[in-house]
PDB file of C-alpha atoms in Angstrom:
ATOM      1  CA  MET A  30      32.014 -33.205 -37.033  1.00 48.00           C
ATOM      2  CA  SER A  31      31.721 -30.961 -34.040  1.00 47.00           C
ATOM      3  CA  SER A  32      28.452 -29.368 -33.170  1.00 49.00           C
ATOM      4  CA  THR A  33      29.039 -25.752 -32.369  1.00 49.00           C
ATOM      5  CA  ARG A  34      26.305 -23.398 -31.355  1.00 44.00           C
ATOM      6  CA  HIS A  35      26.021 -19.964 -32.873  1.00 42.00           C
ATOM      7  CA  PRO A  36      26.451 -17.328 -30.118  1.00 42.00           C
ATOM      8  CA  LEU A  37      22.994 -15.855 -30.805  1.00 40.00           C
ATOM      9  CA  GLN A  38      21.227 -19.205 -31.045  1.00 43.00           C
ATOM     10  CA  GLU A  39      18.321 -19.339 -28.598  1.00 45.00           C
ATOM     11  CA  THR A  40      18.684 -21.651 -25.623  1.00 48.00           C
ATOM     12  CA  PRO A  41      16.565 -21.926 -22.465  1.00 48.00           C
ATOM     13  CA  GLN A  42      19.306 -20.082 -20.556  1.00 49.00           C
ATOM     14  CA  ASN A  43      19.540 -17.072 -22.856  1.00 45.00           C
ATOM     15  CA  ARG A  44      15.982 -16.902 -24.222  1.00 45.00           C
ATOM     16  CA  GLU A  45      14.712 -14.393 -21.650  1.00 47.00           C
ATOM     17  CA  ALA A  46      18.068 -12.753 -20.974  1.00 49.00           C
ATOM     18  CA  GLU A  47      18.566 -11.742 -24.613  1.00 47.00           C
ATOM     19  CA  SER A  48      15.027 -10.559 -25.278  1.00 45.00           C
ATOM     20  CA  PRO A  49      14.962  -6.754 -25.653  1.00 48.00           C
ATOM     21  CA  ALA A  50      11.454  -6.668 -24.176  1.00 45.00           C
ATOM     22  CA  SER A  51      12.536  -8.590 -21.088  1.00 44.00           C
ATOM     23  CA  LYS A  52      15.578  -6.334 -20.639  1.00 47.00           C
ATOM     24  CA  LYS A  53      13.296  -3.298 -20.716  1.00 45.00           C
ATOM     25  CA  LEU A  54      10.864  -4.854 -18.224  1.00 48.00           C
ATOM     26  CA  LYS A  55      13.613  -5.829 -15.835  1.00 55.00           C
ATOM     27  CA  SER A  56      15.330  -2.454 -15.910  1.00 64.00           C
ATOM     28  CA  GLU A  57      12.276  -0.184 -16.003  1.00 81.00           C
ATOM     29  CA  PRO A  58      11.375   0.980 -12.479  1.00 89.00           C
ATOM     30  CA  LEU A  59       7.807   0.711 -11.239  1.00 94.00           C
ATOM     31  CA  LYS A  60       5.843   3.561  -9.656  1.00 95.00           C
ATOM     32  CA  ILE A  61       5.004   3.292  -5.954  1.00 96.00           C
ATOM     33  CA  PHE A  62       2.096   5.325  -4.603  1.00 97.00           C
ATOM     34  CA  THR A  63       2.211   6.083  -0.857  1.00 97.00           C
ATOM     35  CA  PHE A  64      -1.100   7.060   0.762  1.00 97.00           C
ATOM     36  CA  ALA A  65      -1.940   8.475   4.194  1.00 95.00           C
ATOM     37  CA  MET A  66      -5.400   8.325   5.786  1.00 92.00           C
ATOM     38  CA  SER A  67      -7.198  10.580   8.187  1.00 91.00           C
ATOM     39  CA  HIS A  68      -7.903   8.766  11.478  1.00 85.00           C
ATOM     40  CA  SER A  69      -4.831   6.513  11.109  1.00 87.00           C
ATOM     41  CA  PRO A  70      -1.062   7.002  11.507  1.00 89.00           C
ATOM     42  CA  VAL A  71      -0.360   4.112   9.110  1.00 90.00           C
ATOM     43  CA  GLN A  72       0.636   4.785   5.506  1.00 94.00           C
ATOM     44  CA  VAL A  73       0.125   2.239   2.729  1.00 96.00           C
ATOM     45  CA  GLN A  74       2.010   1.674  -0.513  1.00 96.00           C
ATOM     46  CA  LEU A  75       0.752   0.278  -3.813  1.00 97.00           C
ATOM     47  CA  LEU A  76       2.106  -0.048  -7.332  1.00 96.00           C
ATOM     48  CA  GLY A  77       0.613   1.844 -10.246  1.00 96.00           C
ATOM     49  CA  SER A  78      -0.787  -1.437 -11.571  1.00 95.00           C
ATOM     50  CA  HIS A  79      -2.958  -1.828  -8.456  1.00 96.00           C
ATOM     51  CA  SER A  80      -6.534  -0.560  -8.443  1.00 94.00           C
ATOM     52  CA  LEU A  81      -8.593   1.636  -6.123  1.00 93.00           C
ATOM     53  CA  PHE A  82     -10.149  -1.631  -4.914  1.00 92.00           C
ATOM     54  CA  ASP A  83      -6.660  -2.816  -3.871  1.00 94.00           C
ATOM     55  CA  LEU A  84      -6.132   0.515  -2.080  1.00 95.00           C
ATOM     56  CA  VAL A  85      -9.291   0.082   0.014  1.00 92.00           C
ATOM     57  CA  ASP A  86      -8.386  -3.568   0.649  1.00 92.00           C
ATOM     58  CA  VAL A  87      -4.980  -2.694   2.149  1.00 93.00           C
ATOM     59  CA  ILE A  88      -6.560   0.190   4.104  1.00 92.00           C
ATOM     60  CA  CYS A  89      -9.141  -2.192   5.596  1.00 90.00           C
ATOM     61  CA  GLN A  90      -6.463  -4.699   6.583  1.00 90.00           C
ATOM     62  CA  THR A  91      -3.783  -2.393   8.006  1.00 89.00           C
ATOM     63  CA  THR A  92      -5.377   0.789   9.375  1.00 87.00           C
ATOM     64  CA  THR A  93      -7.904   1.855  11.978  1.00 82.00           C
ATOM     65  CA  VAL A  94     -10.353   2.529   9.140  1.00 80.00           C
ATOM     66  CA  GLY A  95     -11.131  -1.165   8.652  1.00 74.00           C
ATOM     67  CA  MET A  96      -9.663  -2.585  11.849  1.00 77.00           C
ATOM     68  CA  ASN A  97      -8.420  -5.709  10.024  1.00 79.00           C
ATOM     69  CA  GLU A  98     -11.721  -6.251   8.212  1.00 83.00           C
ATOM     70  CA  SER A  99     -12.139  -7.621   4.728  1.00 82.00           C
ATOM     71  CA  VAL A 100     -12.726  -5.194   1.888  1.00 83.00           C
ATOM     72  CA  TYR A 101     -15.989  -7.113   1.368  1.00 83.00           C
ATOM     73  CA  ASP A 102     -17.360  -6.471   4.897  1.00 84.00           C
ATOM     74  CA  HIS A 103     -18.922  -3.097   4.025  1.00 83.00           C
ATOM     75  CA  MET A 104     -20.046  -1.197   0.950  1.00 85.00           C
ATOM     76  CA  TRP A 105     -17.981   1.845   0.058  1.00 88.00           C
ATOM     77  CA  ASP A 106     -17.281   4.503  -2.556  1.00 88.00           C
ATOM     78  CA  ILE A 107     -14.164   6.524  -3.336  1.00 90.00           C
ATOM     79  CA  PHE A 108     -14.419  10.057  -4.681  1.00 91.00           C
ATOM     80  CA  VAL A 109     -11.183  11.290  -6.325  1.00 92.00           C
ATOM     81  CA  ASN A 110     -10.670  15.057  -6.496  1.00 91.00           C
ATOM     82  CA  GLY A 111     -10.698  16.129 -10.134  1.00 87.00           C
ATOM     83  CA  ILE A 112     -12.719  13.136 -11.368  1.00 86.00           C
ATOM     84  CA  SER A 113     -16.509  13.432 -11.454  1.00 80.00           C
ATOM     85  CA  GLY A 114     -18.555  10.653  -9.903  1.00 77.00           C
ATOM     86  CA  SER A 115     -17.289   7.884  -7.669  1.00 81.00           C
ATOM     87  CA  PHE A 116     -15.686   4.452  -7.762  1.00 83.00           C
ATOM     88  CA  ASN A 117     -17.830   1.795  -6.091  1.00 80.00           C
ATOM     89  CA  SER A 118     -17.037  -1.445  -4.251  1.00 79.00           C
ATOM     90  CA  SER A 119     -19.642  -3.567  -6.004  1.00 71.00           C
ATOM     91  CA  GLU A 120     -19.626  -4.354  -9.705  1.00 65.00           C
ATOM     92  CA  GLU A 121     -23.182  -5.717  -9.500  1.00 60.00           C
ATOM     93  CA  PHE A 122     -24.393  -2.565  -7.718  1.00 53.00           C
ATOM     94  CA  VAL A 123     -22.858  -0.258 -10.315  1.00 51.00           C
ATOM     95  CA  THR A 124     -24.100  -2.169 -13.357  1.00 45.00           C
ATOM     96  CA  SER A 125     -27.702  -2.722 -12.230  1.00 42.00           C
ATOM     97  CA  ALA A 126     -30.315  -1.088 -14.489  1.00 36.00           C
ATOM     98  CA  ASP A 127     -31.810   1.202 -11.836  1.00 42.00           C
ATOM     99  CA  TYR A 128     -28.497   2.577 -10.623  1.00 44.00           C
ATOM    100  CA  GLY A 129     -26.468   4.748 -12.946  1.00 45.00           C
ATOM    101  CA  ALA A 130     -25.137   7.998 -11.532  1.00 46.00           C
ATOM    102  CA  ASP A 131     -25.090  10.202  -8.473  1.00 47.00           C
ATOM    103  CA  ASP A 132     -25.283  13.994  -8.421  1.00 45.00           C
ATOM    104  CA  GLY A 133     -21.552  14.267  -8.996  1.00 49.00           C
ATOM    105  CA  GLY A 134     -21.338  12.103 -12.113  1.00 54.00           C
ATOM    106  CA  PRO A 135     -21.195   8.448 -13.104  1.00 63.00           C
ATOM    107  CA  PHE A 136     -20.468   5.522 -10.814  1.00 66.00           C
ATOM    108  CA  ARG A 137     -17.433   3.464 -11.774  1.00 78.00           C
ATOM    109  CA  ILE A 138     -16.088   0.098 -10.711  1.00 81.00           C
ATOM    110  CA  ALA A 139     -13.136   0.489  -8.326  1.00 85.00           C
ATOM    111  CA  ARG A 140     -11.580  -2.839  -9.321  1.00 86.00           C
ATOM    112  CA  ARG A 141     -11.087  -1.532 -12.871  1.00 88.00           C
ATOM    113  CA  ALA A 142      -9.561   1.835 -11.906  1.00 90.00           C
ATOM    114  CA  LYS A 143      -5.769   1.366 -11.950  1.00 94.00           C
ATOM    115  CA  LEU A 144      -3.797   3.973  -9.993  1.00 96.00           C
ATOM    116  CA  GLU A 145      -1.443   4.672 -12.908  1.00 94.00           C
ATOM    117  CA  GLY A 146      -4.425   5.435 -15.155  1.00 92.00           C
ATOM    118  CA  LEU A 147      -5.930   8.096 -12.884  1.00 93.00           C
ATOM    119  CA  ASP A 148      -3.253  10.781 -13.512  1.00 91.00           C
ATOM    120  CA  LEU A 149      -2.710  11.216  -9.771  1.00 95.00           C
ATOM    121  CA  VAL A 150      -0.165  13.721  -8.483  1.00 96.00           C
ATOM    122  CA  GLU A 151       1.292  14.120  -5.008  1.00 97.00           C
ATOM    123  CA  GLN A 152      -1.170  15.680  -2.544  1.00 97.00           C
ATOM    124  CA  THR A 153      -4.208  14.451  -4.529  1.00 96.00           C
ATOM    125  CA  LYS A 154      -7.033  13.957  -2.045  1.00 96.00           C
ATOM    126  CA  MET A 155      -9.698  11.263  -2.150  1.00 95.00           C
ATOM    127  CA  THR A 156     -12.707  10.699   0.081  1.00 94.00           C
ATOM    128  CA  LEU A 157     -13.590   7.181   1.191  1.00 93.00           C
ATOM    129  CA  LYS A 158     -17.283   6.819   2.076  1.00 90.00           C
ATOM    130  CA  TYR A 159     -17.221   3.620   4.134  1.00 88.00           C
ATOM    131  CA  ASP A 160     -19.896   1.413   5.724  1.00 83.00           C
ATOM    132  CA  TYR A 161     -23.273   2.749   4.599  1.00 74.00           C
ATOM    133  CA  GLY A 162     -25.011   1.482   7.780  1.00 76.00           C
ATOM    134  CA  SER A 163     -23.035   3.896   9.943  1.00 82.00           C
ATOM    135  CA  THR A 164     -21.382   5.943   7.231  1.00 86.00           C
ATOM    136  CA  SER A 165     -17.887   7.247   7.917  1.00 88.00           C
ATOM    137  CA  LEU A 166     -15.896   9.577   5.691  1.00 92.00           C
ATOM    138  CA  TYR A 167     -12.106   9.357   5.520  1.00 93.00           C
ATOM    139  CA  THR A 168      -9.659  11.515   3.616  1.00 95.00           C
ATOM    140  CA  ILE A 169      -6.975   9.630   1.706  1.00 96.00           C
ATOM    141  CA  THR A 170      -3.990  11.699   0.539  1.00 97.00           C
ATOM    142  CA  LEU A 171      -1.387  10.630  -1.991  1.00 97.00           C
ATOM    143  CA  VAL A 172       1.732  11.761  -0.119  1.00 97.00           C
ATOM    144  CA  LYS A 173       4.450  10.453  -2.421  1.00 96.00           C
ATOM    145  CA  ILE A 174       5.077   8.880  -5.808  1.00 97.00           C
ATOM    146  CA  ASP A 175       8.366   7.023  -5.945  1.00 94.00           C
ATOM    147  CA  GLU A 176      10.014   4.269  -7.968  1.00 93.00           C
ATOM    148  CA  VAL A 177      11.051   0.728  -7.099  1.00 90.00           C
ATOM    149  CA  ASN A 178      12.960  -1.989  -8.935  1.00 89.00           C
ATOM    150  CA  ASN A 179      10.923  -4.661 -10.663  1.00 89.00           C
ATOM    151  CA  GLU A 180      12.380  -7.335  -8.355  1.00 87.00           C
ATOM    152  CA  GLU A 181      10.651  -5.745  -5.343  1.00 89.00           C
ATOM    153  CA  ALA A 182       7.158  -5.690  -6.922  1.00 90.00           C
ATOM    154  CA  SER A 183       5.913  -8.769  -5.069  1.00 91.00           C
ATOM    155  CA  ALA A 184       6.097  -6.875  -1.739  1.00 92.00           C
ATOM    156  CA  PHE A 185       3.177  -4.617  -2.713  1.00 94.00           C
ATOM    157  CA  PRO A 186       0.515  -3.639  -1.690  1.00 94.00           C
ATOM    158  CA  ARG A 187       1.756  -3.207   1.850  1.00 93.00           C
ATOM    159  CA  GLU A 188       1.865  -1.080   4.954  1.00 92.00           C
ATOM    160  CA  LYS A 189       4.746   1.355   4.574  1.00 92.00           C
ATOM    161  CA  PRO A 190       7.701   0.154   6.640  1.00 86.00           C
ATOM    162  CA  THR A 191       8.457   2.373   9.623  1.00 81.00           C
ATOM    163  CA  GLN A 192      11.566   4.499   9.294  1.00 76.00           C
ATOM    164  CA  MET A 193      13.498   4.831  12.552  1.00 74.00           C
ATOM    165  CA  PRO A 194      15.243   8.131  13.283  1.00 76.00           C
ATOM    166  CA  ALA A 195      18.958   8.359  12.531  1.00 79.00           C
ATOM    167  CA  GLY A 196      21.009   7.003  15.422  1.00 78.00           C
ATOM    168  CA  PHE A 197      18.098   4.992  16.853  1.00 76.00           C
ATOM    169  CA  GLN A 198      19.278   1.935  18.746  1.00 74.00           C
ATOM    170  CA  GLU A 199      16.860  -0.730  19.934  1.00 74.00           C
ATOM    171  CA  PHE A 200      16.869  -1.235  23.694  1.00 70.00           C
ATOM    172  CA  SER A 201      18.290  -4.493  24.937  1.00 71.00           C
ATOM    173  CA  ILE A 202      18.308  -5.574  28.581  1.00 68.00           C
ATOM    174  CA  ASP A 203      21.557  -7.455  27.943  1.00 71.00           C
ATOM    175  CA  THR A 204      23.474  -4.220  27.398  1.00 69.00           C
ATOM    176  CA  VAL A 205      22.174  -2.419  30.499  1.00 74.00           C
ATOM    177  CA  ASP A 206      23.519  -2.708  34.028  1.00 77.00           C
ATOM    178  CA  LEU A 207      20.608  -1.441  36.129  1.00 74.00           C
ATOM    179  CA  ASN A 208      22.746  -1.363  39.293  1.00 79.00           C
ATOM    180  CA  ALA A 209      25.235   0.954  37.569  1.00 82.00           C
ATOM    181  CA  MET A 210      22.466   3.139  36.083  1.00 81.00           C
ATOM    182  CA  PHE A 211      20.470   3.404  39.339  1.00 83.00           C
ATOM    183  CA  PRO A 212      22.954   2.851  42.189  1.00 84.00           C
ATOM    184  CA  ASN A 213      20.594   4.182  44.882  1.00 86.00           C
ATOM    185  CA  PHE A 214      17.441   2.396  43.743  1.00 82.00           C
ATOM    186  CA  ASN A 215      17.817  -0.612  46.068  1.00 81.00           C
ATOM    187  CA  THR A 216      18.396   1.712  49.033  1.00 84.00           C
ATOM    188  CA  PHE A 217      15.275   3.685  48.073  1.00 82.00           C
ATOM    189  CA  ILE A 218      13.155   0.496  47.920  1.00 82.00           C
ATOM    190  CA  GLU A 219      14.444  -0.707  51.310  1.00 83.00           C
ATOM    191  CA  GLN A 220      13.601   2.651  52.917  1.00 82.00           C
ATOM    192  CA  ALA A 221      10.125   2.660  51.393  1.00 76.00           C
ATOM    193  CA  GLU A 222       9.255  -0.693  53.024  1.00 73.00           C
TER     194      GLU A 222
END
């Protein structure tokens, strides 16, 4: 008696591949949020599933705002245009009994505020109030919302990769003949001595 397997019988190889939920997850693109900061030429990218805490963390590590500091080195708040109150760096600070709201509304915990849940649109501005000892204010602008394949999700959060202009070719000393490019340079040096 031969043992034949029904084509739809579950096996370890086809369990995930045949699941409708897994097909949807694999094919559904993820949102990428690209942010620019005042005082820094660097842009950062995060997924919608990342939080405002993750945003400040990548800003601290990759831009002149934090100068490669840890997100824990200073206290901070983020104010998002269109949302009253602020999002704070410290869960303990926000939930203490004597600390509930500022003039602009309630304090919230930044780690719990997912980007995709904030209804952000391109050109939304945020203000980062950073380092209470010598307070600095930075403007964070959402410059682009894009999509990425699920397979690339592990690359985020990150500094946005630099895009080179079309036709850019990296300089290599191996491809340059300095004597051919500057035929009179040696004569010039000898005359200068």
